[in-house]
PDB file of C-alpha atoms and ligand atoms in Angstrom:
ATOM      1  CA  MET A 100       0.000   0.000   0.000  1.00  0.00           C
ATOM      2  CA  LYS A 101       1.260   3.490  -0.827  1.00  0.00           C
ATOM      3  CA  ASN A 102       1.962   5.771   2.127  1.00  0.00           C
ATOM      4  CA  LYS A 103       1.340   9.515   2.498  1.00  0.00           C
ATOM      5  CA  LEU A 104       4.823  10.358   1.302  1.00  0.00           C
ATOM      6  CA  GLN A 105       4.151   8.678  -2.018  1.00  0.00           C
ATOM      7  CA  ILE A 106       0.646  10.017  -2.689  1.00  0.00           C
ATOM      8  CA  LYS A 107       1.355  13.505  -3.948  1.00  0.00           C
ATOM      9  CA  ASP A 108      -2.105  15.016  -3.420  1.00  0.00           C
ATOM     10  CA  SER A 109      -2.842  13.748   0.089  1.00  0.00           C
ATOM     11  CA  ALA A 110      -2.260  15.970   3.125  1.00  0.00           C
ATOM     12  CA  LEU A 111       1.272  15.787   4.468  1.00  0.00           C
ATOM     13  CA  LYS A 112       2.832  17.874   7.231  1.00  0.00           C
ATOM     14  CA  ILE A 113       6.487  17.556   8.110  1.00  0.00           C
ATOM     15  CA  ALA A 114       8.065  19.376  11.060  1.00  0.00           C
ATOM     16  CA  VAL A 115      11.828  19.854  11.046  1.00  0.00           C
ATOM     17  CA  ASP A 116      13.660  21.257  14.059  1.00  0.00           C
ATOM     18  CA  GLY A 117      17.301  21.395  15.010  1.00  0.00           C
ATOM     19  CA  GLU A 118      20.351  23.357  15.945  1.00  0.00           C
ATOM     20  CA  SER A 119      21.689  26.365  14.048  1.00  0.00           C
ATOM     21  CA  ALA A 120      23.690  25.416  10.966  1.00  0.00           C
ATOM     22  CA  SER A 121      22.805  21.742  11.346  1.00  0.00           C
ATOM     23  CA  GLY A 122      21.857  21.619   7.662  1.00  0.00           C
ATOM     24  CA  LYS A 123      18.079  21.590   8.209  1.00  0.00           C
ATOM     25  CA  GLY A 124      17.488  24.097   5.407  1.00  0.00           C
ATOM     26  CA  THR A 125      19.194  21.936   2.782  1.00  0.00           C
ATOM     27  CA  ILE A 126      17.299  18.855   3.962  1.00  0.00           C
ATOM     28  CA  CYS A 127      13.970  20.745   3.930  1.00  0.00           C
ATOM     29  CA  LYS A 128      14.472  22.162   0.462  1.00  0.00           C
ATOM     30  CA  ALA A 129      15.304  18.714  -0.907  1.00  0.00           C
ATOM     31  CA  LEU A 130      12.283  17.109   0.796  1.00  0.00           C
ATOM     32  CA  ALA A 131      10.001  19.938  -0.363  1.00  0.00           C
ATOM     33  CA  LYS A 132      11.105  19.351  -3.944  1.00  0.00           C
ATOM     34  CA  GLU A 133      10.919  15.574  -3.735  1.00  0.00           C
ATOM     35  CA  PHE A 134       7.441  15.448  -2.185  1.00  0.00           C
ATOM     36  CA  ASP A 135       6.001  18.646  -3.651  1.00  0.00           C
ATOM     37  CA  LEU A 136       5.527  20.435  -0.322  1.00  0.00           C
ATOM     38  CA  PHE A 137       5.183  24.124   0.532  1.00  0.00           C
ATOM     39  CA  TYR A 138       8.387  25.106   2.379  1.00  0.00           C
ATOM     40  CA  CYS A 139       8.135  27.446   5.345  1.00  0.00           C
ATOM     41  CA  GLN A 140      11.309  28.644   7.004  1.00  0.00           C
ATOM     42  CA  SER A 141       9.927  29.856  10.335  1.00  0.00           C
ATOM     43  CA  SER A 142      13.156  31.642  11.260  1.00  0.00           C
ATOM     44  CA  LEU A 143      12.144  34.325   8.712  1.00  0.00           C
ATOM     45  CA  PHE A 144       9.530  35.495  11.236  1.00  0.00           C
ATOM     46  CA  TYR A 145      12.312  36.069  13.778  1.00  0.00           C
ATOM     47  CA  ARG A 146      14.970  37.349  11.381  1.00  0.00           C
ATOM     48  CA  LYS A 147      12.671  39.877   9.679  1.00  0.00           C
ATOM     49  CA  LEU A 148      11.463  41.140  13.030  1.00  0.00           C
ATOM     50  CA  ALA A 149      15.083  41.426  14.229  1.00  0.00           C
ATOM     51  CA  LYS A 150      16.020  43.457  11.137  1.00  0.00           C
ATOM     52  CA  ALA A 151      13.072  45.788  11.762  1.00  0.00           C
ATOM     53  CA  VAL A 152      13.938  46.141  15.452  1.00  0.00           C
ATOM     54  CA  ILE A 153      17.474  47.226  14.511  1.00  0.00           C
ATOM     55  CA  GLU A 154      16.449  49.542  11.660  1.00  0.00           C
ATOM     56  CA  ASN A 155      13.646  51.224  13.616  1.00  0.00           C
ATOM     57  CA  HIS A 156      15.616  51.412  16.864  1.00  0.00           C
ATOM     58  CA  LEU A 157      12.877  49.631  18.806  1.00  0.00           C
ATOM     59  CA  GLU A 158      14.075  49.338  22.348  1.00  0.00           C
ATOM     60  CA  SER A 159      11.329  48.443  24.774  1.00  0.00           C
ATOM     61  CA  LEU A 160       9.250  45.278  24.709  1.00  0.00           C
ATOM     62  CA  ASP A 161       6.101  47.376  24.284  1.00  0.00           C
ATOM     63  CA  GLU A 162       7.549  49.034  21.179  1.00  0.00           C
ATOM     64  CA  ILE A 163       8.397  45.630  19.723  1.00  0.00           C
ATOM     65  CA  LYS A 164       4.957  44.190  20.540  1.00  0.00           C
ATOM     66  CA  ASN A 165       3.167  47.211  19.026  1.00  0.00           C
ATOM     67  CA  PHE A 166       5.284  46.908  15.931  1.00  0.00           C
ATOM     68  CA  ILE A 167       4.403  43.206  15.504  1.00  0.00           C
ATOM     69  CA  ILE A 168       0.703  43.926  15.922  1.00  0.00           C
ATOM     70  CA  SER A 169       0.487  47.047  13.789  1.00  0.00           C
ATOM     71  CA  SER A 170       2.829  46.352  10.874  1.00  0.00           C
ATOM     72  CA  ASN A 171       2.656  43.737   8.204  1.00  0.00           C
ATOM     73  CA  TYR A 172       6.363  43.218   8.713  1.00  0.00           C
ATOM     74  CA  LEU A 173       6.578  39.728   7.254  1.00  0.00           C
ATOM     75  CA  GLU A 174       5.383  41.041   3.877  1.00  0.00           C
ATOM     76  CA  ASN A 175       7.066  44.436   4.043  1.00  0.00           C
ATOM     77  CA  ILE A 176      10.596  43.625   5.170  1.00  0.00           C
ATOM     78  CA  SER A 177      12.890  42.375   2.417  1.00  0.00           C
ATOM     79  CA  GLU A 178      15.188  39.403   2.839  1.00  0.00           C
ATOM     80  CA  ASP A 179      18.312  41.523   2.210  1.00  0.00           C
ATOM     81  CA  GLY A 180      20.804  41.344   5.054  1.00  0.00           C
ATOM     82  CA  LEU A 181      18.834  38.828   7.088  1.00  0.00           C
ATOM     83  CA  TYR A 182      21.949  36.726   7.670  1.00  0.00           C
ATOM     84  CA  LYS A 183      24.219  39.542   8.823  1.00  0.00           C
ATOM     85  CA  PRO A 184      25.716  38.794  12.251  1.00  0.00           C
ATOM     86  CA  ASP A 185      23.857  41.633  14.027  1.00  0.00           C
ATOM     87  CA  VAL A 186      20.486  40.452  12.660  1.00  0.00           C
ATOM     88  CA  THR A 187      21.313  36.832  13.536  1.00  0.00           C
ATOM     89  CA  SER A 188      22.237  37.749  17.064  1.00  0.00           C
ATOM     90  CA  LYS A 189      19.176  39.993  17.523  1.00  0.00           C
ATOM     91  CA  SER A 190      16.865  37.270  16.162  1.00  0.00           C
ATOM     92  CA  SER A 191      18.063  34.846  18.809  1.00  0.00           C
ATOM     93  CA  GLU A 192      17.733  37.543  21.469  1.00  0.00           C
ATOM     94  CA  ILE A 193      14.132  38.414  20.624  1.00  0.00           C
ATOM     95  CA  ALA A 194      13.254  34.726  20.171  1.00  0.00           C
ATOM     96  CA  SER A 195      14.029  34.186  23.844  1.00  0.00           C
ATOM     97  CA  ILE A 196      11.259  36.617  24.919  1.00  0.00           C
ATOM     98  CA  ALA A 197       8.105  34.616  25.734  1.00  0.00           C
ATOM     99  CA  GLU A 198       5.704  37.445  24.791  1.00  0.00           C
ATOM    100  CA  VAL A 199       7.344  37.900  21.390  1.00  0.00           C
ATOM    101  CA  ARG A 200       7.159  34.136  20.745  1.00  0.00           C
ATOM    102  CA  ALA A 201       3.483  34.119  21.705  1.00  0.00           C
ATOM    103  CA  LEU A 202       2.739  36.832  19.122  1.00  0.00           C
ATOM    104  CA  LEU A 203       4.769  35.168  16.373  1.00  0.00           C
ATOM    105  CA  GLU A 204       3.185  31.811  17.112  1.00  0.00           C
ATOM    106  CA  ILE A 205      -0.196  32.951  15.725  1.00  0.00           C
ATOM    107  CA  PRO A 206       0.830  33.554  12.071  1.00  0.00           C
ATOM    108  CA  GLN A 207       3.020  30.442  12.143  1.00  0.00           C
ATOM    109  CA  LYS A 208       0.143  28.238  13.313  1.00  0.00           C
ATOM    110  CA  ASN A 209      -2.152  29.845  10.728  1.00  0.00           C
ATOM    111  CA  MET A 210       0.395  29.144   8.034  1.00  0.00           C
ATOM    112  CA  ALA A 211       0.703  25.503   9.158  1.00  0.00           C
ATOM    113  CA  LYS A 212      -3.081  25.095   9.087  1.00  0.00           C
ATOM    114  CA  SER A 213      -3.593  26.822   5.753  1.00  0.00           C
ATOM    115  CA  LYS A 214      -1.418  24.403   3.761  1.00  0.00           C
ATOM    116  CA  ASN A 215      -2.341  20.864   2.957  1.00  0.00           C
ATOM    117  CA  ARG A 216       1.197  19.804   2.159  1.00  0.00           C
ATOM    118  CA  ILE A 217       3.860  21.655   4.072  1.00  0.00           C
ATOM    119  CA  ILE A 218       7.344  21.221   5.464  1.00  0.00           C
ATOM    120  CA  MET A 219       8.089  23.724   8.202  1.00  0.00           C
ATOM    121  CA  GLU A 220      11.501  24.310   9.677  1.00  0.00           C
ATOM    122  CA  GLY A 221      12.522  25.936  12.972  1.00  0.00           C
ATOM    123  CA  ARG A 222      13.127  25.259  16.635  1.00  0.00           C
ATOM    124  CA  ASP A 223       9.676  24.502  18.074  1.00  0.00           C
ATOM    125  CA  ILE A 224       7.740  23.230  15.076  1.00  0.00           C
ATOM    126  CA  GLY A 225       7.303  19.614  16.193  1.00  0.00           C
ATOM    127  CA  THR A 226       6.786  20.544  19.835  1.00  0.00           C
ATOM    128  CA  ASN A 227       4.602  23.641  19.502  1.00  0.00           C
ATOM    129  CA  ILE A 228       3.644  24.948  16.048  1.00  0.00           C
ATOM    130  CA  MET A 229       2.688  21.635  14.341  1.00  0.00           C
ATOM    131  CA  PRO A 230       2.379  19.075  17.160  1.00  0.00           C
ATOM    132  CA  ASP A 231       0.116  17.016  14.877  1.00  0.00           C
ATOM    133  CA  ALA A 232       2.698  16.771  12.053  1.00  0.00           C
ATOM    134  CA  ASP A 233       2.783  13.419  10.236  1.00  0.00           C
ATOM    135  CA  VAL A 234       6.567  13.281  10.376  1.00  0.00           C
ATOM    136  CA  LYS A 235       8.873  15.055  12.818  1.00  0.00           C
ATOM    137  CA  LEU A 236      12.601  15.299  12.271  1.00  0.00           C
ATOM    138  CA  TYR A 237      15.216  16.701  14.632  1.00  0.00           C
ATOM    139  CA  ILE A 238      18.542  17.517  12.984  1.00  0.00           C
ATOM    140  CA  THR A 239      21.724  17.727  14.962  1.00  0.00           C
ATOM    141  CA  ALA A 240      25.444  17.799  14.121  1.00  0.00           C
ATOM    142  CA  PRO A 241      28.702  18.271  16.022  1.00  0.00           C
ATOM    143  CA  ILE A 242      29.656  21.899  16.720  1.00  0.00           C
ATOM    144  CA  GLU A 243      32.801  21.526  14.564  1.00  0.00           C
ATOM    145  CA  ASP A 244      30.752  20.587  11.487  1.00  0.00           C
ATOM    146  CA  ARG A 245      28.185  23.288  12.112  1.00  0.00           C
ATOM    147  CA  THR A 246      30.927  25.897  12.520  1.00  0.00           C
ATOM    148  CA  LYS A 247      32.482  24.937   9.186  1.00  0.00           C
ATOM    149  CA  ARG A 248      29.086  25.004   7.465  1.00  0.00           C
ATOM    150  CA  ARG A 249      28.106  28.432   8.817  1.00  0.00           C
ATOM    151  CA  TYR A 250      31.604  29.839   8.123  1.00  0.00           C
ATOM    152  CA  ALA A 251      31.393  28.748   4.484  1.00  0.00           C
ATOM    153  CA  GLN A 252      27.888  30.263   4.153  1.00  0.00           C
ATOM    154  CA  LEU A 253      29.008  33.560   5.658  1.00  0.00           C
ATOM    155  CA  LYS A 254      32.113  33.739   3.474  1.00  0.00           C
ATOM    156  CA  GLN A 255      29.933  33.251   0.428  1.00  0.00           C
ATOM    157  CA  ASN A 256      27.291  35.817   1.358  1.00  0.00           C
ATOM    158  CA  LEU A 257      29.110  38.571   3.194  1.00  0.00           C
ATOM    159  CA  GLU A 258      31.985  40.841   2.474  1.00  0.00           C
ATOM    160  CA  GLU A 259      32.747  41.194   6.170  1.00  0.00           C
ATOM    161  CA  ASN A 260      35.739  39.310   7.515  1.00  0.00           C
ATOM    162  CA  ILE A 261      34.807  36.811  10.145  1.00  0.00           C
ATOM    163  CA  SER A 262      36.958  34.225  11.915  1.00  0.00           C
ATOM    164  CA  LEU A 263      36.162  30.555  12.483  1.00  0.00           C
ATOM    165  CA  GLU A 264      36.501  31.123  16.244  1.00  0.00           C
ATOM    166  CA  LYS A 265      33.935  33.930  16.209  1.00  0.00           C
ATOM    167  CA  VAL A 266      31.489  31.808  14.178  1.00  0.00           C
ATOM    168  CA  ARG A 267      31.817  28.953  16.703  1.00  0.00           C
ATOM    169  CA  GLU A 268      31.399  31.315  19.634  1.00  0.00           C
ATOM    170  CA  ASP A 269      28.224  32.814  18.092  1.00  0.00           C
ATOM    171  CA  LEU A 270      26.782  29.371  17.413  1.00  0.00           C
ATOM    172  CA  GLU A 271      27.452  28.280  20.998  1.00  0.00           C
ATOM    173  CA  THR A 272      25.783  31.410  22.380  1.00  0.00           C
ATOM    174  CA  ARG A 273      22.722  30.825  20.200  1.00  0.00           C
ATOM    175  CA  ASP A 274      22.571  27.090  21.055  1.00  0.00           C
ATOM    176  CA  LYS A 275      22.588  27.931  24.736  1.00  0.00           C
ATOM    177  CA  ARG A 276      19.854  30.550  24.330  1.00  0.00           C
ATOM    178  CA  ASP A 277      17.711  28.338  22.080  1.00  0.00           C
ATOM    179  CA  LYS A 278      17.981  25.317  24.400  1.00  0.00           C
ATOM    180  CA  GLU A 279      17.468  27.250  27.617  1.00  0.00           C
ATOM    181  CA  SER A 280      14.500  29.287  26.387  1.00  0.00           C
ATOM    182  CA  LEU A 281      11.895  28.978  29.138  1.00  0.00           C
ATOM    183  CA  SER A 282       8.848  29.344  26.919  1.00  0.00           C
ATOM    184  CA  SER A 283       9.881  27.063  24.076  1.00  0.00           C
ATOM    185  CA  PRO A 284      13.243  25.361  24.462  1.00  0.00           C
ATOM    186  CA  LEU A 285      14.850  23.707  21.467  1.00  0.00           C
ATOM    187  CA  LYS A 286      14.448  19.966  22.054  1.00  0.00           C
ATOM    188  CA  PRO A 287      13.276  17.002  20.001  1.00  0.00           C
ATOM    189  CA  ALA A 288       9.538  16.242  20.145  1.00  0.00           C
ATOM    190  CA  GLU A 289       8.944  12.885  21.846  1.00  0.00           C
ATOM    191  CA  ASP A 290       7.962  11.324  18.534  1.00  0.00           C
ATOM    192  CA  ALA A 291      10.740  12.949  16.459  1.00  0.00           C
ATOM    193  CA  ILE A 292      13.246  10.998  14.402  1.00  0.00           C
ATOM    194  CA  ILE A 293      16.689  12.250  15.364  1.00  0.00           C
ATOM    195  CA  ILE A 294      19.144  12.653  12.511  1.00  0.00           C
ATOM    196  CA  GLN A 295      22.870  13.086  13.071  1.00  0.00           C
ATOM    197  CA  ASN A 296      23.775  15.226  10.069  1.00  0.00           C
ATOM    198  CA  SER A 297      27.543  15.348  10.291  1.00  0.00           C
ATOM    199  CA  ASN A 298      28.928  14.166   7.002  1.00  0.00           C
ATOM    200  CA  LEU A 299      25.693  12.877   5.585  1.00  0.00           C
ATOM    201  CA  SER A 300      25.222  13.539   1.867  1.00  0.00           C
ATOM    202  CA  LEU A 301      21.661  14.024   0.649  1.00  0.00           C
ATOM    203  CA  ASP A 302      21.726  10.599  -1.027  1.00  0.00           C
ATOM    204  CA  GLU A 303      22.659   8.980   2.281  1.00  0.00           C
ATOM    205  CA  PHE A 304      19.910  10.912   4.007  1.00  0.00           C
ATOM    206  CA  TYR A 305      17.280   9.353   1.737  1.00  0.00           C
ATOM    207  CA  LYS A 306      18.491   5.775   2.420  1.00  0.00           C
TER     208      LYS A 306
HETATM  209  O1  LIG B  54      17.280  28.880  11.886  1.00  0.00           O
HETATM  210  P1  LIG B  54      17.965  30.256  12.049  1.00  0.00           P
HETATM  211  O2  LIG B  54      19.385  30.110  12.502  1.00  0.00           O
HETATM  212  O3  LIG B  54      17.855  31.065  10.800  1.00  0.00           O
HETATM  213  O4  LIG B  54      17.143  30.998  13.221  1.00  0.00           O
HETATM  214  C1  LIG B  54      17.450  32.297  13.687  1.00  0.00           C
HETATM  215  C2  LIG B  54      16.957  32.455  15.112  1.00  0.00           C
HETATM  216  O5  LIG B  54      15.523  32.417  15.131  1.00  0.00           O
HETATM  217  C3  LIG B  54      17.416  31.359  16.070  1.00  0.00           C
HETATM  218  O6  LIG B  54      18.513  31.774  16.868  1.00  0.00           O
HETATM  219  C4  LIG B  54      16.238  31.098  16.951  1.00  0.00           C
HETATM  220  C5  LIG B  54      15.069  31.741  16.280  1.00  0.00           C
HETATM  221  N1  LIG B  54      14.016  30.783  15.922  1.00  0.00           N
HETATM  222  C6  LIG B  54      13.189  30.341  16.926  1.00  0.00           C
HETATM  223  O7  LIG B  54      13.406  30.665  18.090  1.00  0.00           O
HETATM  224  N2  LIG B  54      12.136  29.522  16.633  1.00  0.00           N
HETATM  225  C7  LIG B  54      11.913  29.132  15.376  1.00  0.00           C
HETATM  226  N3  LIG B  54      10.861  28.335  15.112  1.00  0.00           N
HETATM  227  C8  LIG B  54      12.760  29.581  14.336  1.00  0.00           C
HETATM  228  C9  LIG B  54      13.818  30.400  14.640  1.00  0.00           C
END
């Protein structure tokens, strides 16, 4: 009998969580293509908000909350510069605020509900945003591999000079914040399949 993965017009929801630079994005894009799924990168909610917070000099929590409620920031903020170190760091900072998470949760849950076939990537998708997902994956990789991956990405996208040590330090700070978040800590859902993505090629991943 064919399963949901093989029937291309049946509902299919896949939740993918994991550490920064664990390679979840590459895995999600490949799965989205293979199974014809809508791909939602939930970190865009946090990164776009972080960019707006920096650009508009929003300082207090009330200012940030008002901004989320009153602006259509997800549509209006472009993706330029979303991976700059200051935006990355700010996104992790604001993601650790429970009230901000609660506000960003609403559009994410709406998005998850509105699509019949979706793969959604983030930190709390399997545990919080799509607890009813058909498949839950949790991607992890050693810090050394993640550092190399993020360093290569940054070198490709940015003109700024950045050292391997600084990249590792930033990843460790974000890991700590993501895992210790009181409202929604990064952890595998109980029914998640854990994937060690160290030197796994995409072909090996499919096996
Ligand atoms: O996946 P990323 O590195 O682009 O995510 C940037 C930040 O956004 C990350 O430090 C934590 C936050 N994030 C989150 O808290 N929850 C999500 N579902 C997605 C991202």
